[in-house]
Coordinates of C-alpha atoms in Angstrom, one line a residue:
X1 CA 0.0 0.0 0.0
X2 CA 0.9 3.1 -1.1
X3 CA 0.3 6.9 0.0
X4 CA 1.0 10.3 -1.1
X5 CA 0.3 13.5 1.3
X6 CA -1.6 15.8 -0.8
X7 CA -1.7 18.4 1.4
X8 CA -0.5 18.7 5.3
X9 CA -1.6 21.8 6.5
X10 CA -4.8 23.0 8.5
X11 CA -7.8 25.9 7.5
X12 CA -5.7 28.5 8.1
X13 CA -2.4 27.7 6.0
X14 CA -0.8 30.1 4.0
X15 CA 2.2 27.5 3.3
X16 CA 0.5 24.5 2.5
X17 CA -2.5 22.7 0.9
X18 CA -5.6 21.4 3.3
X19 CA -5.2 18.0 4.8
X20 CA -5.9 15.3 2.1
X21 CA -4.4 11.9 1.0
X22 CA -4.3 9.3 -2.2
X23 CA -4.0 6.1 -1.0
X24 CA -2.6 3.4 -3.5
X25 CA -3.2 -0.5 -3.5
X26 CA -3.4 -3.4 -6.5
X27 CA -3.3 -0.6 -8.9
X28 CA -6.4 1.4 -7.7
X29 CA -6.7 4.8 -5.4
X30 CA -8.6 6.4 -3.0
X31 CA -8.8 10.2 -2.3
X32 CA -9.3 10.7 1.1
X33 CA -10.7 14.4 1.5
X34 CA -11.5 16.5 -1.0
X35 CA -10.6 20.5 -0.2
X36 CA -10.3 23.1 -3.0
X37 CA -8.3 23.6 -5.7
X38 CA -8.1 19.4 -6.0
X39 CA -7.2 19.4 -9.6
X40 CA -4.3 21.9 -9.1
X41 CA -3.4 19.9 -5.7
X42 CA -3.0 16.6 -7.4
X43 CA -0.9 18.2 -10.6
X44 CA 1.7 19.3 -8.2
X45 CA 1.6 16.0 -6.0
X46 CA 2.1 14.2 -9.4
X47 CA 5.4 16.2 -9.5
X48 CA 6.5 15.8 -6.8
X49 CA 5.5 12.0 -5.4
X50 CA 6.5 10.6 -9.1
X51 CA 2.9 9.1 -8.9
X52 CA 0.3 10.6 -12.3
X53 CA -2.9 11.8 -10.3
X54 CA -5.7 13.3 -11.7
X55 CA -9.6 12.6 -10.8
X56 CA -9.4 10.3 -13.0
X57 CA -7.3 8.2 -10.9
X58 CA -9.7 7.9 -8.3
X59 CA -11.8 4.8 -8.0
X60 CA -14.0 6.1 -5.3
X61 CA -13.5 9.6 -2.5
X62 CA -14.1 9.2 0.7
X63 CA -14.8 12.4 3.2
X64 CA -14.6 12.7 6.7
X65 CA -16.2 15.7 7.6
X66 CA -17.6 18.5 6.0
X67 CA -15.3 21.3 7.2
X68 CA -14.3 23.1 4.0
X69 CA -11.2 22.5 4.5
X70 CA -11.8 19.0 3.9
X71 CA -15.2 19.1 1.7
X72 CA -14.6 22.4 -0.7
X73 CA -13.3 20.4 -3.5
X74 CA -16.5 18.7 -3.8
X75 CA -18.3 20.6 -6.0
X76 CA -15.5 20.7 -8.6
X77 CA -14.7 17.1 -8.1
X78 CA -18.3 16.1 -8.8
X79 CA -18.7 18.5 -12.0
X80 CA -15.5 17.3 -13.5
X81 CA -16.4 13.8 -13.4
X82 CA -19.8 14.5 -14.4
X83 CA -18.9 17.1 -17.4
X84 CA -15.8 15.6 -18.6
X85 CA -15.6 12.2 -17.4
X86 CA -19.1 11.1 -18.0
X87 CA -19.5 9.0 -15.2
X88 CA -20.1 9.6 -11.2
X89 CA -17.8 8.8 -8.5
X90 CA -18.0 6.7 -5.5
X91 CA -18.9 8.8 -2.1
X92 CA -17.5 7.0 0.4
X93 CA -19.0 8.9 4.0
X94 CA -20.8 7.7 7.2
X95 CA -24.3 8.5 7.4
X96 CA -24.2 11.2 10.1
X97 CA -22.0 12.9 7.6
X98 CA -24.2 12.4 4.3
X99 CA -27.0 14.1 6.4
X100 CA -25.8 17.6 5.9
X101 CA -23.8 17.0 2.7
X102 CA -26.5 17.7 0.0
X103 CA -28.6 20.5 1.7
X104 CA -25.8 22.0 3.7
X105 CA -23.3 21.9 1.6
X106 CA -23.4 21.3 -2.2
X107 CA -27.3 21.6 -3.6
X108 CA -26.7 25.9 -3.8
X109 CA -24.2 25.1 -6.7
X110 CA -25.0 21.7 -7.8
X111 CA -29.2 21.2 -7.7
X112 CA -29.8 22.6 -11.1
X113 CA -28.2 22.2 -14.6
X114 CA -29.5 24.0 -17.8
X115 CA -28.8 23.0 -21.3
X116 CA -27.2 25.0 -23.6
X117 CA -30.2 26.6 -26.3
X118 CA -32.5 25.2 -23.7
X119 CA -34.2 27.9 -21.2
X120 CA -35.3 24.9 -18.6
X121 CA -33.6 24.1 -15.7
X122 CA -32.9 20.5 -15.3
X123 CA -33.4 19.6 -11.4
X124 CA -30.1 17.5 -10.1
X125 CA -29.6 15.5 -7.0
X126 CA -26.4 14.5 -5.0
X127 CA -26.7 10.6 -6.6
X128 CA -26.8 12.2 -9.8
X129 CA -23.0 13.0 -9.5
X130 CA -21.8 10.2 -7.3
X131 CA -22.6 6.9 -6.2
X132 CA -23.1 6.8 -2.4
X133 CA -21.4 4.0 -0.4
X134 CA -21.8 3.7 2.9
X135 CA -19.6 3.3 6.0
X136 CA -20.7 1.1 9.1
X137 CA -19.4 2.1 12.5
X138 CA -20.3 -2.0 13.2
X139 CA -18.9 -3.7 10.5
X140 CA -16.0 -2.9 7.7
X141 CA -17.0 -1.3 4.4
X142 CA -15.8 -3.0 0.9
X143 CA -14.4 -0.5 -1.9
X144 CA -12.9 -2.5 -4.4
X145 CA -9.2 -3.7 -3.3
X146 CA -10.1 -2.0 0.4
X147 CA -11.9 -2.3 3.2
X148 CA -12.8 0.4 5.5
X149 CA -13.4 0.7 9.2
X150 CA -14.6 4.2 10.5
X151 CA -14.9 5.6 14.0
X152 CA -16.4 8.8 15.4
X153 CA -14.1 11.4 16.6
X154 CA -14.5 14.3 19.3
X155 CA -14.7 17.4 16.7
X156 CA -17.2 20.0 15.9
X157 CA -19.0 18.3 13.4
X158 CA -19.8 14.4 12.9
X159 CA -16.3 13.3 11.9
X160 CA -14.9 9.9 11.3
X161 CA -11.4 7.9 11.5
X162 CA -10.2 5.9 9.5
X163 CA -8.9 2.5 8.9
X164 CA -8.0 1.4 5.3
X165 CA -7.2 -2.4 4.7
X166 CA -5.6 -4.0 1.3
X167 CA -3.9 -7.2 1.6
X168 CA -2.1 -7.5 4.6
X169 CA -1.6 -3.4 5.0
X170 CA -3.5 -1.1 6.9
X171 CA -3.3 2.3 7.2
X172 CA -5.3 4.5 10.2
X173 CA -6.3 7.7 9.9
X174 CA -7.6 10.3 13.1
X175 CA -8.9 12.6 10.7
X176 CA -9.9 16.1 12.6
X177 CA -10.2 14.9 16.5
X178 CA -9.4 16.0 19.9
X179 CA -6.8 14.1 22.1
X180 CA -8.3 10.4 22.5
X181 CA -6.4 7.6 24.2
X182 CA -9.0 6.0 23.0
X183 CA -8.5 6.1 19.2
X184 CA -4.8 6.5 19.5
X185 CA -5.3 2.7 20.9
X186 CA -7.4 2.2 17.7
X187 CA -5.4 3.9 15.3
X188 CA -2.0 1.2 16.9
X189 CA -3.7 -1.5 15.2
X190 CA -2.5 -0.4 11.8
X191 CA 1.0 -0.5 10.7
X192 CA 0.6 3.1 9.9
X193 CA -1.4 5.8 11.9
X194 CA -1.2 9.6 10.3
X195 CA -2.9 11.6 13.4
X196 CA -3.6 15.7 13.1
X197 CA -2.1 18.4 15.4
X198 CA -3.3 21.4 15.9
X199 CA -5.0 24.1 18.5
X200 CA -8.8 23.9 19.6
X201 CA -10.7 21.2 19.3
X202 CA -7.5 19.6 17.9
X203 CA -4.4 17.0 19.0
X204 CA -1.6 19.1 20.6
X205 CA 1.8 17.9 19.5
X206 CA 2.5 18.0 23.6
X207 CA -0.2 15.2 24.0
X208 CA 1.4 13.2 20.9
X209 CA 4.9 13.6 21.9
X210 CA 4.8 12.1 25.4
X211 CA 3.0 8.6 23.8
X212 CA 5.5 5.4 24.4
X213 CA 7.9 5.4 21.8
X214 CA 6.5 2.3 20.3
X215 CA 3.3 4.2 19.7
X216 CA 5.0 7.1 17.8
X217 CA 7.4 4.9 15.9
X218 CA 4.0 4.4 13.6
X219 CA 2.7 7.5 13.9
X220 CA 3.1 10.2 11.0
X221 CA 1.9 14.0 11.5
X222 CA -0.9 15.7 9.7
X223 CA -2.9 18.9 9.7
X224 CA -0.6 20.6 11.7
X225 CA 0.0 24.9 11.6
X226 CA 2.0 27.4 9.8
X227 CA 5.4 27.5 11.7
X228 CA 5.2 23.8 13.0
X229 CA 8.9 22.7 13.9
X230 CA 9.5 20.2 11.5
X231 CA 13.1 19.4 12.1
X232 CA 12.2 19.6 15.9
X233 CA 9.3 16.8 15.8
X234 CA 9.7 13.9 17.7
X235 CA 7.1 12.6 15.5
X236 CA 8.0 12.5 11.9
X237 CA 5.5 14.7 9.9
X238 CA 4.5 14.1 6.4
X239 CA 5.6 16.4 3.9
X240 CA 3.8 17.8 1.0
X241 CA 3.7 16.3 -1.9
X242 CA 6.0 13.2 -0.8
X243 CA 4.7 9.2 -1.3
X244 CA 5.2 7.2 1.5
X245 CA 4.6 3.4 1.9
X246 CA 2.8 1.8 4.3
X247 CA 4.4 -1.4 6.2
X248 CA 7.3 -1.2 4.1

């Protein structure tokens, strides 16, 4: 299994892109997160990660939360592969997410269409532009060569971990969270857990730092501020743009 960090940074950043991932396996990739400018954040990954990304690479997204810091690229993403691709992509979010995502979030720009020399509007709906898969706090979710497992997270909004299964691999994900012993226990399970850092309602580095050193040895650094003391880290952060692989 295979990742490249997309982006590192947090809502704020004026240095880096928003927190997303491509995660590789048997020749097939998952975007996890989605913020805005995704085309233009995958062109420069590809540079950078020697990996060719574009949408089209993508068998299925999968979204967290619906911060726009880790949503705003929906819209864009969904339009491209409608408009240019001709085909809808899989939605991979947990139904306390999906709730909000269509009304709250994308119908204002995405519920009608018109057609060129046509002065009707042509009503759209959120499965018109992807195909919704599900994910199951109880039981693991299959998309193609992975299988998901999701927990809830203490954040602002319904927010879900992740772990991402191919083979014999797995990778965890804390997505946006609070300090939780609890899913830091979860997370240890994989062979590789990327965990966010930040202020508020966030991980401090402090509270990451002071795990066992067998605990941090698989942790890698995400989401984490402007000014962040890379070189300093006792926990080695992921850099922008850079693949990584995961149990190697």
């Amino acid at each position: 299994m295979d990742l490249v960090a997309l982006g590192v940074g947090d809502a704020f950043s004026a240095d880096y892109y928003s927190s997303c991932l491509a995660v590789q396996a048997s020749g097939e990739w998952l975007l996890i997160d989605c913020p805005h400018p995704i085309r233009k954040i995958l062109k420069e990954a590809s540079a950078t990660s020697g990996h060719a990304l574009d949408v089209d690479s993508f068998s299925a997204v999968v979204i967290t939360h619906l911060h726009a810091d880790h949503s705003s690229g929906l819209e864009g993403l969904g339009y491209f592969a409608h408009f240019v691709l001709g085909r809808r992509l899989k939605l991979v979010i947990h139904p306390a997410v999906l709730e909000e995502l269509w009304g709250g979030h994308l119908s204002a720009g995405m519920r009608r269409l018109l057609h060129v020399g046509s002065p009707d509007e042509h009503p759209m709906r959120l499965e018109d532009y992807f195909e919704v898969v599900l994910l199951d706090e109880q039981r693991p979710t299959r998309v193609g060569a992975f299988s998901l497992e999701c927990r809830r997270t203490f954040h602002h909004v319904p927010t879900t971990a992740l772990r991402i299964t191919a083979g014999e691999r797995t990778l965890g994900y804390s997505a946006d969270t609070a300090f939780d012993p609890e899913l830091i226990t979860w997370l240890m399970e994989a062979e590789l857990a990327i965990h966010e850092t930040n202020f508020g309602v966030h991980t401090p580095y402090e509270k990451l730092a002071a795990l066992p050193e067998v605990q941090r040895r698989k942790l890698r650094l995400i989401h984490y501020p402007d000014g962040f003391d890379l070189e300093g880290s006792n926990i080695e952060p992921l850099r922008q743009g850079h693949a990584y692989r995961v149990g190697a």
